[in-house]
Coordinates of C-alpha atoms and ligand atoms in Angstrom, one line a residue:
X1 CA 127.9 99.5 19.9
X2 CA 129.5 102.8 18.8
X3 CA 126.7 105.1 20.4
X4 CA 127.4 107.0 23.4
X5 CA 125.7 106.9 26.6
X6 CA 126.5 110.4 27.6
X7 CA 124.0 109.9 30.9
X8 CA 126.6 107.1 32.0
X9 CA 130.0 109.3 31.2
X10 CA 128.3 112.2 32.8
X11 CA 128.0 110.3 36.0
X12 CA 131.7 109.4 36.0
X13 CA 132.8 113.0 35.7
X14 CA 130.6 114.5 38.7
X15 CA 134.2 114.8 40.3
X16 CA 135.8 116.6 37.7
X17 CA 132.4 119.5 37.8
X18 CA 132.0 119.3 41.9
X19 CA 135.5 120.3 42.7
X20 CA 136.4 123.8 41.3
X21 CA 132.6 124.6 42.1
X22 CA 133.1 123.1 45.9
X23 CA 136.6 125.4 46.1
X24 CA 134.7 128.4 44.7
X25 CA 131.9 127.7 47.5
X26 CA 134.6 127.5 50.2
X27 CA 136.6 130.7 48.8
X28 CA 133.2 132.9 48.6
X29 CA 132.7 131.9 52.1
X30 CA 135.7 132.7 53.5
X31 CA 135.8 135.9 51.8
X32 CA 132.5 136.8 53.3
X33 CA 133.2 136.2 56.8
X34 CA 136.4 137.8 57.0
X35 CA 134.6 141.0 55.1
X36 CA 131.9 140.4 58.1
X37 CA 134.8 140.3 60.8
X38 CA 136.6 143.0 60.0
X39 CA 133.8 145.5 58.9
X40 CA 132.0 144.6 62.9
X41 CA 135.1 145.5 64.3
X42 CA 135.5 148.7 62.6
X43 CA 132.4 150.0 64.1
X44 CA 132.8 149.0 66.8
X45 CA 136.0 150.3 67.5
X46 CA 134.9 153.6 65.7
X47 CA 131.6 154.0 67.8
X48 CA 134.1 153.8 70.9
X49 CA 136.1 156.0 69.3
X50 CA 132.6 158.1 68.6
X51 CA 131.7 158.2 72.3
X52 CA 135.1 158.7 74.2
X53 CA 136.5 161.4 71.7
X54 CA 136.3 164.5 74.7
X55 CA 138.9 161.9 76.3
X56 CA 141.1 161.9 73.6
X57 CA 144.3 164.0 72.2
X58 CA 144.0 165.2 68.8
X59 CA 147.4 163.0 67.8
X60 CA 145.1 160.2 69.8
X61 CA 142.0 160.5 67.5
X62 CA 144.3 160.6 64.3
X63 CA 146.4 157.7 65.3
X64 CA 143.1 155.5 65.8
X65 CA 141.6 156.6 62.5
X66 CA 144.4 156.2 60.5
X67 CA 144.9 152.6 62.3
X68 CA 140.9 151.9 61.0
X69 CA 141.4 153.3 57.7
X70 CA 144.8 150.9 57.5
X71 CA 142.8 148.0 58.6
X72 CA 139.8 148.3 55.8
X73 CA 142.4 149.1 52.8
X74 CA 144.0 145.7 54.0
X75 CA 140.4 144.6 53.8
X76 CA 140.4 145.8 50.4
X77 CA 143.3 144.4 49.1
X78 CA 142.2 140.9 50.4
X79 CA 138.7 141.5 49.1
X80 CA 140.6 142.1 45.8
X81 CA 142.6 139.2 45.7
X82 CA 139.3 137.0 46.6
X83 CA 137.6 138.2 43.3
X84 CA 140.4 137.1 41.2
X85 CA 140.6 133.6 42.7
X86 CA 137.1 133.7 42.6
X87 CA 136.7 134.5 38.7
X88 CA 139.5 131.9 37.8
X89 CA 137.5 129.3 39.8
X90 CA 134.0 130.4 37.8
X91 CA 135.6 130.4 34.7
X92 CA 137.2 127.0 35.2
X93 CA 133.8 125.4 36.3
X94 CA 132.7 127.1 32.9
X95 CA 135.7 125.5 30.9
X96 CA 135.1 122.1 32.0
X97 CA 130.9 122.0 31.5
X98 CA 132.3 123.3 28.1
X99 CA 134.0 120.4 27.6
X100 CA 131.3 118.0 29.3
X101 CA 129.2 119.7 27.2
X102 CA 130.9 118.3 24.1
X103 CA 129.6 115.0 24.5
X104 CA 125.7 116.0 23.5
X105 CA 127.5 116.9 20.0
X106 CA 129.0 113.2 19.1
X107 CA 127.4 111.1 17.1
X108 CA 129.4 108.1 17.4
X109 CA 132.4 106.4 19.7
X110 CA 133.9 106.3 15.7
X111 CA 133.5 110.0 15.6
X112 CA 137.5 111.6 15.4
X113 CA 136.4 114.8 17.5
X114 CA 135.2 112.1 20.2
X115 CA 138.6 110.1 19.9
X116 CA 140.1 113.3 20.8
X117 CA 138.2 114.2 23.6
X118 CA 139.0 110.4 24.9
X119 CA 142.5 111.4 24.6
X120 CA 141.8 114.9 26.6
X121 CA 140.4 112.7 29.3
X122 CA 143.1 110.7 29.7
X123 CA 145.2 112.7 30.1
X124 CA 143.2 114.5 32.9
X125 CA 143.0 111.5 34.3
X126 CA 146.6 110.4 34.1
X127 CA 147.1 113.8 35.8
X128 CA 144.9 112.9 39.0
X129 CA 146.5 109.7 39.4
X130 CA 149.9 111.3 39.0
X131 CA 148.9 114.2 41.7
X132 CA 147.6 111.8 43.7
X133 CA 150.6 109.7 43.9
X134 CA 153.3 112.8 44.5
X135 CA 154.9 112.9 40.6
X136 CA 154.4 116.4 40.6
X137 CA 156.7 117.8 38.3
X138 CA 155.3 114.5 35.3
X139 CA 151.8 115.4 36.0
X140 CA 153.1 119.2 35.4
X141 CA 154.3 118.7 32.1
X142 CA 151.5 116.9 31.6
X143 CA 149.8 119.7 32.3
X144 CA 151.8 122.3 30.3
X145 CA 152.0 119.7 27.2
X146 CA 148.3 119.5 26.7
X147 CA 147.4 123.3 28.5
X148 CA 145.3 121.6 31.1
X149 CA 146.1 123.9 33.5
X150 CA 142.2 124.4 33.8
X151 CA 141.8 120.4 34.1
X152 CA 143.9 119.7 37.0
X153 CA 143.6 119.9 40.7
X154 CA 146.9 121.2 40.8
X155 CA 146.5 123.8 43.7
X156 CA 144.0 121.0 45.8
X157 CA 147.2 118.4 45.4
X158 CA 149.8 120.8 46.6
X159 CA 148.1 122.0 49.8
X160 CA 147.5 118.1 50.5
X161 CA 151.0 117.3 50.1
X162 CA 152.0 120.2 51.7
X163 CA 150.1 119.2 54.8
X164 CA 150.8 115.2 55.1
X165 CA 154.1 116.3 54.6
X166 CA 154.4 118.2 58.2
X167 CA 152.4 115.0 59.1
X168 CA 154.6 112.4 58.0
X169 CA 158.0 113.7 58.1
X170 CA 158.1 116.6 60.8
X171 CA 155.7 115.0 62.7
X172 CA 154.1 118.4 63.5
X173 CA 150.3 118.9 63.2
X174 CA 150.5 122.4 63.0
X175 CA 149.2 123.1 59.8
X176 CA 146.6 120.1 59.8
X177 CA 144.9 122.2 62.8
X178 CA 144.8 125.3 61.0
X179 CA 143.4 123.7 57.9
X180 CA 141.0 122.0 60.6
X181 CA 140.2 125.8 61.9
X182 CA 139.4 127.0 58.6
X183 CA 137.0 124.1 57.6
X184 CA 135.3 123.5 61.5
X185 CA 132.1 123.4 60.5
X186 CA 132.2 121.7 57.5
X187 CA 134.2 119.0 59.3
X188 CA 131.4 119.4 61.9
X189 CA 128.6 118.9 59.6
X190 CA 130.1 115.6 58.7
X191 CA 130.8 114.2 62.1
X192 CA 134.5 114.5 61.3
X193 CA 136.8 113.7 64.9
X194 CA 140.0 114.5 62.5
X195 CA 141.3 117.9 64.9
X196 CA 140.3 115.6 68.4
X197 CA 142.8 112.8 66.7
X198 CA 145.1 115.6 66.0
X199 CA 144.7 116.7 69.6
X200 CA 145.8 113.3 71.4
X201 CA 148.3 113.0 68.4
X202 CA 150.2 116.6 70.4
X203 CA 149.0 115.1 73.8
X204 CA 150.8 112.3 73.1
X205 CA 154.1 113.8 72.1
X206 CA 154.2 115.7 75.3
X207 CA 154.0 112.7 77.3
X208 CA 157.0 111.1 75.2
X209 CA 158.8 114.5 75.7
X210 CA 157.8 114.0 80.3
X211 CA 156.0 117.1 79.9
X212 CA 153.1 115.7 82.2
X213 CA 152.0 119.1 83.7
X214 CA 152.4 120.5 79.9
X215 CA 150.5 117.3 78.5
X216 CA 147.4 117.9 81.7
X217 CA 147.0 121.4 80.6
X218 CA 146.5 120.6 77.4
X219 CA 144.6 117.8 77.8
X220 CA 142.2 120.1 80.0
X221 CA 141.9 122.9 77.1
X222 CA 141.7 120.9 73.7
X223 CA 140.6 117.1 74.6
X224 CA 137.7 117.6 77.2
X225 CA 135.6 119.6 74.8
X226 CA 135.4 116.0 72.7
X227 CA 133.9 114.2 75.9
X228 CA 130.5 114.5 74.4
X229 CA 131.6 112.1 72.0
X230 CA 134.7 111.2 72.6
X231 CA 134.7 110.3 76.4
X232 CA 136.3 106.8 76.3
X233 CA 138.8 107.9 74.2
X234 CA 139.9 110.9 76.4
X235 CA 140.1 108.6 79.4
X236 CA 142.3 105.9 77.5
X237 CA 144.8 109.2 76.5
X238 CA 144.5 110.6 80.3
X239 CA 145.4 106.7 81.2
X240 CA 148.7 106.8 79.0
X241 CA 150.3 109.2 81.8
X242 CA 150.9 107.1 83.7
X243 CA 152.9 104.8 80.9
X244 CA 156.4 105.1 79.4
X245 CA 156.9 105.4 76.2
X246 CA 158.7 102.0 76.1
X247 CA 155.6 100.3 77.5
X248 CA 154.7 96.7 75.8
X249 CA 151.1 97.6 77.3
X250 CA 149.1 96.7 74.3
X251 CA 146.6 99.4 73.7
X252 CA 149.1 102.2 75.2
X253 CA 152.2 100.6 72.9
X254 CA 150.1 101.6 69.9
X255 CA 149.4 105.3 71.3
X256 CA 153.4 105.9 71.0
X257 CA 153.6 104.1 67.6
X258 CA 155.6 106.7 65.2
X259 CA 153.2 105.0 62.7
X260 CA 150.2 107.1 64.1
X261 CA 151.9 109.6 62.3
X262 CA 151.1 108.0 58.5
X263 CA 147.7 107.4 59.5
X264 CA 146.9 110.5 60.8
X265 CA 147.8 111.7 57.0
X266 CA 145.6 109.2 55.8
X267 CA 143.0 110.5 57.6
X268 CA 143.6 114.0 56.4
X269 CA 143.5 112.7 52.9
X270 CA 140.3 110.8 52.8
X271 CA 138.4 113.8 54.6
X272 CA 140.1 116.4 52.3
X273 CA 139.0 114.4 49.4
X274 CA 135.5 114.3 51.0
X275 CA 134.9 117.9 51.6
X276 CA 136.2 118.8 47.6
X277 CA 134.0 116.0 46.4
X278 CA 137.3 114.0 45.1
X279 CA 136.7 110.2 45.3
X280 CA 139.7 108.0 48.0
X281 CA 140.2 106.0 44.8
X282 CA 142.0 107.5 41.3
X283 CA 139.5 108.0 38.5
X284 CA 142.1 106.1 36.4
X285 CA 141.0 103.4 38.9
X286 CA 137.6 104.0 38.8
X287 CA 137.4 104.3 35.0
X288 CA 139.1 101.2 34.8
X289 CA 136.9 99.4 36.9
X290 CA 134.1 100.3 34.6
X291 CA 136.1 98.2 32.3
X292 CA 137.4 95.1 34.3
X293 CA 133.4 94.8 35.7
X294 CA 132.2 93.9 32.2
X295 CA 134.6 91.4 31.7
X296 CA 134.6 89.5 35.4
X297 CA 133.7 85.5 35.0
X298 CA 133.5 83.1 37.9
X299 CA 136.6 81.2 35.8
X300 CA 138.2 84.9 36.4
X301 CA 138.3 84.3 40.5
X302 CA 139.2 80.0 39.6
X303 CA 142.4 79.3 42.0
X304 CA 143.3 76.7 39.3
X305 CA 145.8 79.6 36.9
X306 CA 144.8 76.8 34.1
X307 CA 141.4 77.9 34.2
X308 CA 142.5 81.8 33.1
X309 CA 141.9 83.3 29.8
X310 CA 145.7 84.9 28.7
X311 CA 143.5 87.7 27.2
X312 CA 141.7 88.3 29.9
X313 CA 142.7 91.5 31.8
X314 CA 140.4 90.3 35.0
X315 CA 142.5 87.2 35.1
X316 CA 145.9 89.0 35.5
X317 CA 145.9 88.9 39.0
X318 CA 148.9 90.5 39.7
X319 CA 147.8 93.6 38.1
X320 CA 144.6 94.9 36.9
X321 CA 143.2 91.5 38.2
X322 CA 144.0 93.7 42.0
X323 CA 141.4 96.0 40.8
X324 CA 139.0 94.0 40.1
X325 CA 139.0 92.4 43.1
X326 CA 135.8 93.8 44.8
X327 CA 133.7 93.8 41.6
X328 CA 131.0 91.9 41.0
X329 CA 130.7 89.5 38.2
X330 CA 129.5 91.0 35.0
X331 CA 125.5 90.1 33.5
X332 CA 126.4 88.4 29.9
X333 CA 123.5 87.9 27.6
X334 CA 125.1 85.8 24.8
X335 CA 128.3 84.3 25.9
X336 CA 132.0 83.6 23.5
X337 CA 133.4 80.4 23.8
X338 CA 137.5 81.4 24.1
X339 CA 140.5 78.7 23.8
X340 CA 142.3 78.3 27.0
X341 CA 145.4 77.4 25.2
X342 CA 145.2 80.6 22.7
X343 CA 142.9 83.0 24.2
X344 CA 141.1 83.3 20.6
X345 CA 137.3 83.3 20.3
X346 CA 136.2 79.5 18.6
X347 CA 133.6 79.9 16.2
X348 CA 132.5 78.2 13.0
X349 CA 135.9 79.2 11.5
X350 CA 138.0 77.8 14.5
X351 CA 135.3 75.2 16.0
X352 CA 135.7 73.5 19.5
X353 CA 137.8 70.7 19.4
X354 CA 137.2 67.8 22.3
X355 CA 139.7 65.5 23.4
X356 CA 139.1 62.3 24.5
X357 CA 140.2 63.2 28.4
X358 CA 137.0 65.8 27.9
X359 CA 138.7 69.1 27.5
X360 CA 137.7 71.4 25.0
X361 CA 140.3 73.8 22.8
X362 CA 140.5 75.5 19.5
X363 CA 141.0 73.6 16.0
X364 CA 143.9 76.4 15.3
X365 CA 145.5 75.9 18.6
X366 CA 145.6 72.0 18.2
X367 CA 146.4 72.1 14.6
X368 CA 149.5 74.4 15.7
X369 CA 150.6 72.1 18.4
X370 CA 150.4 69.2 16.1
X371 CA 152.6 70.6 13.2
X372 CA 155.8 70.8 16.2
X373 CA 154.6 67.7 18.0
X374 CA 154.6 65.5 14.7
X375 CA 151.0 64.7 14.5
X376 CA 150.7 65.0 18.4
X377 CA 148.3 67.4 21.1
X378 CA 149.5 67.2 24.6
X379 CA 146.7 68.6 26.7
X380 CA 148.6 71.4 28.8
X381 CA 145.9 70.6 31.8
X382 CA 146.2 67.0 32.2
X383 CA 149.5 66.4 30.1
X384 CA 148.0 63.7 28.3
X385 CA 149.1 63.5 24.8
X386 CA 146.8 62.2 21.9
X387 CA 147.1 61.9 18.5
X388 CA 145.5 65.3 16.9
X389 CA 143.0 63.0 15.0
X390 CA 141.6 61.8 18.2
X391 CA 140.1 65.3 18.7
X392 CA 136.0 65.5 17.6
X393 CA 134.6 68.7 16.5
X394 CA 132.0 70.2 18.6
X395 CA 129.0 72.2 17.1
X396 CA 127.7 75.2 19.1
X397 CA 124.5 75.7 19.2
Ligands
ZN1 ZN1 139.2 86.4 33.3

């Protein structure tokens, strides 16, 4: 039981490889179209320059060249800047295979270099979760405590924030469209309709402000280049003219719900998370799962709270029970017999006991009861009380 499958582990952690490498993609890209940009209009301008120059002044010509040489050393200092964020991203992606790469070098789950590489991980993990739920400065000592800096998608978490903030409380979509801008066509590759949701979101604010020529004009310049594929949904916003915002219209009262606001950062979230490769759910979640899934019985989902194991984590249904909701129930080879009334495993040292009403519980727990019920076992699902002798040991077989 103590060998690793590093196959399996590995295939938990794509997340943890995929995201500096997708942010390195991204920044490389970027880099190379505003080098692209700027160097077209350069020439451009300077073959104008080239052919008009008999039209020009002396102080003219300088001005213009010294105006192109400006623009490329800003080019320059940006291309500089891109190569730094560009090597710390490589040599992240290299620190964590590094540390992936530890896990072809254990032996056993026993192994104390491998108990300290568990601990690593949790902590990584306890970072996401942390990032993920907006305790930024716990997950930042976190971070400084165990020098993780290189673990932690510290810089990915802080431009999400920073956006579903102008979401949620300013109600201002501003910076969601630029960050829409910058990522068009990867948003476009995936079908994404976050900017045209974006779109009606401002739409709509102008019609609660009775800016209706303002909210037509802009209706005309960023919502009809969705009506390839978003037609119905254009003619529902055009439609909400003619409301108030006070309107108990059903499908229009929704359009003016200040709640749009919260989902429209949901929105932002899960397709963020999608373009770096980040899964909607925490890994501490997901690792979790992994868990919970081996343990899930069909006495796990019983309404009946008798029918629970108190050691079983499944059967806490107020807490990690939640997260097993959606799992399916595990494959068990050889199966444990466990006392309801204890939670201990019955075996040939603590043998299944039956009562005469049929149910079944451990010698130890029934010998227990008996000592404070002077000789007695009350069964704690029927209520029935019997005299500990009446009990019959069962042999499992
Ligand atoms: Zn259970």
């Amino acid at each position: 039981m103590d060998k690793l499958n590093v196959d399996h582990m590995l295939a938990i952690e794509e997340p943890f490889m995929k995201v500096p490498l997708e942010q390195l993609k991204r920044a490389v890209r970027q880099t190379q179209k505003q080098a692209e940009r700027e160097t077209a209009a350069v020439s451009s301008e300077l073959s104008n320059v080239l052919k008009n120059q008999h039209r020009l002044t002396p102080g003219e010509l300088q001005q213009t060249l010294d105006g192109l040489i400006s623009r490329l050393q800003t080019l320059r200092q940006a291309l500089e800047e891109s190569k730094l964020e560009e090597a710390q991203l490589i040599q992240r992606s290299k620190q964590r295979a590094a540390d992936l790469h530890k896990l072809r070098g254990f032996e056993s789950t026993a192994q104390p270099e491998f108990q300290q590489w568990c601990r690593t991980r949790l902590d990584r993990v306890l970072i996401d979760y942390m990032l993920r739920n907006a305790n930024v400065k716990t997950a930042q000592r976190l971070v400084d405590k165990g020098g993780l800096g290189h673990f932690a998608e510290s810089s990915l978490f802080a431009l999400v924030m920073e956006i579903e903030g102008e979401l949620k409380e300013q109600h201002s979509c501003r910076a969601a469209l630029q960050w829409c801008a910058e990522n068009r066509s990867a948003l476009r590759k995936i079908q994404n309709s976050l900017e045209f949701e974006l779109r009606v979101q401002e739409f709509i604010e102008m019609i609660r402000a009775r800016n209706t020529p303002g909210a037509i004009g802009y209706a005309k310049k960023h919502l009809t280049p969705w009506s390839d594929t978003q037609m119905p949904r254009i003619q529902r916003a055009m439609t909400l003219l003619a409301f108030s915002p006070a309107t108990q219209c059903p499908p229009y009262k929704s359009m003016f719900d200040e709640a749009r606001w919260g989902g429209l950062a949901n929105d932002f979230r899960l397709v963020i998370f999608q373009l770096y490769n980040l899964p909607a759910q925490p890994l501490l979640h997901l690792l979790l799962q992994t868990g919970l899934s081996a343990l899930k019985t069909p006495a796990c989902l019983s309404e009946d709270p008798s029918e629970h194991n108190r050691n079983c984590p499944v059967c806490q249904t107020e807490t990690l029970g939640k997260l097993a909701q959606e799992l399916p129930l595990s494959h068990h080879v050889n199966s444990n017999l466990v006392c309801r009334i204890t939670g201990e495993k019955m075996n040939e040292d603590n043998p299944p006991m039956r009562l005469p009403n049929g149910y079944v519980y451990s010698q130890a727990s029934l010998s227990d009861m008996a000592v404070k019920l002077d000789g007695k076992v009350k069964c704690p699902r029927s209520s029935q009380t019997f005299k500990l002798a009446e009990a019959t040991k069962l042999f499992i077989s």
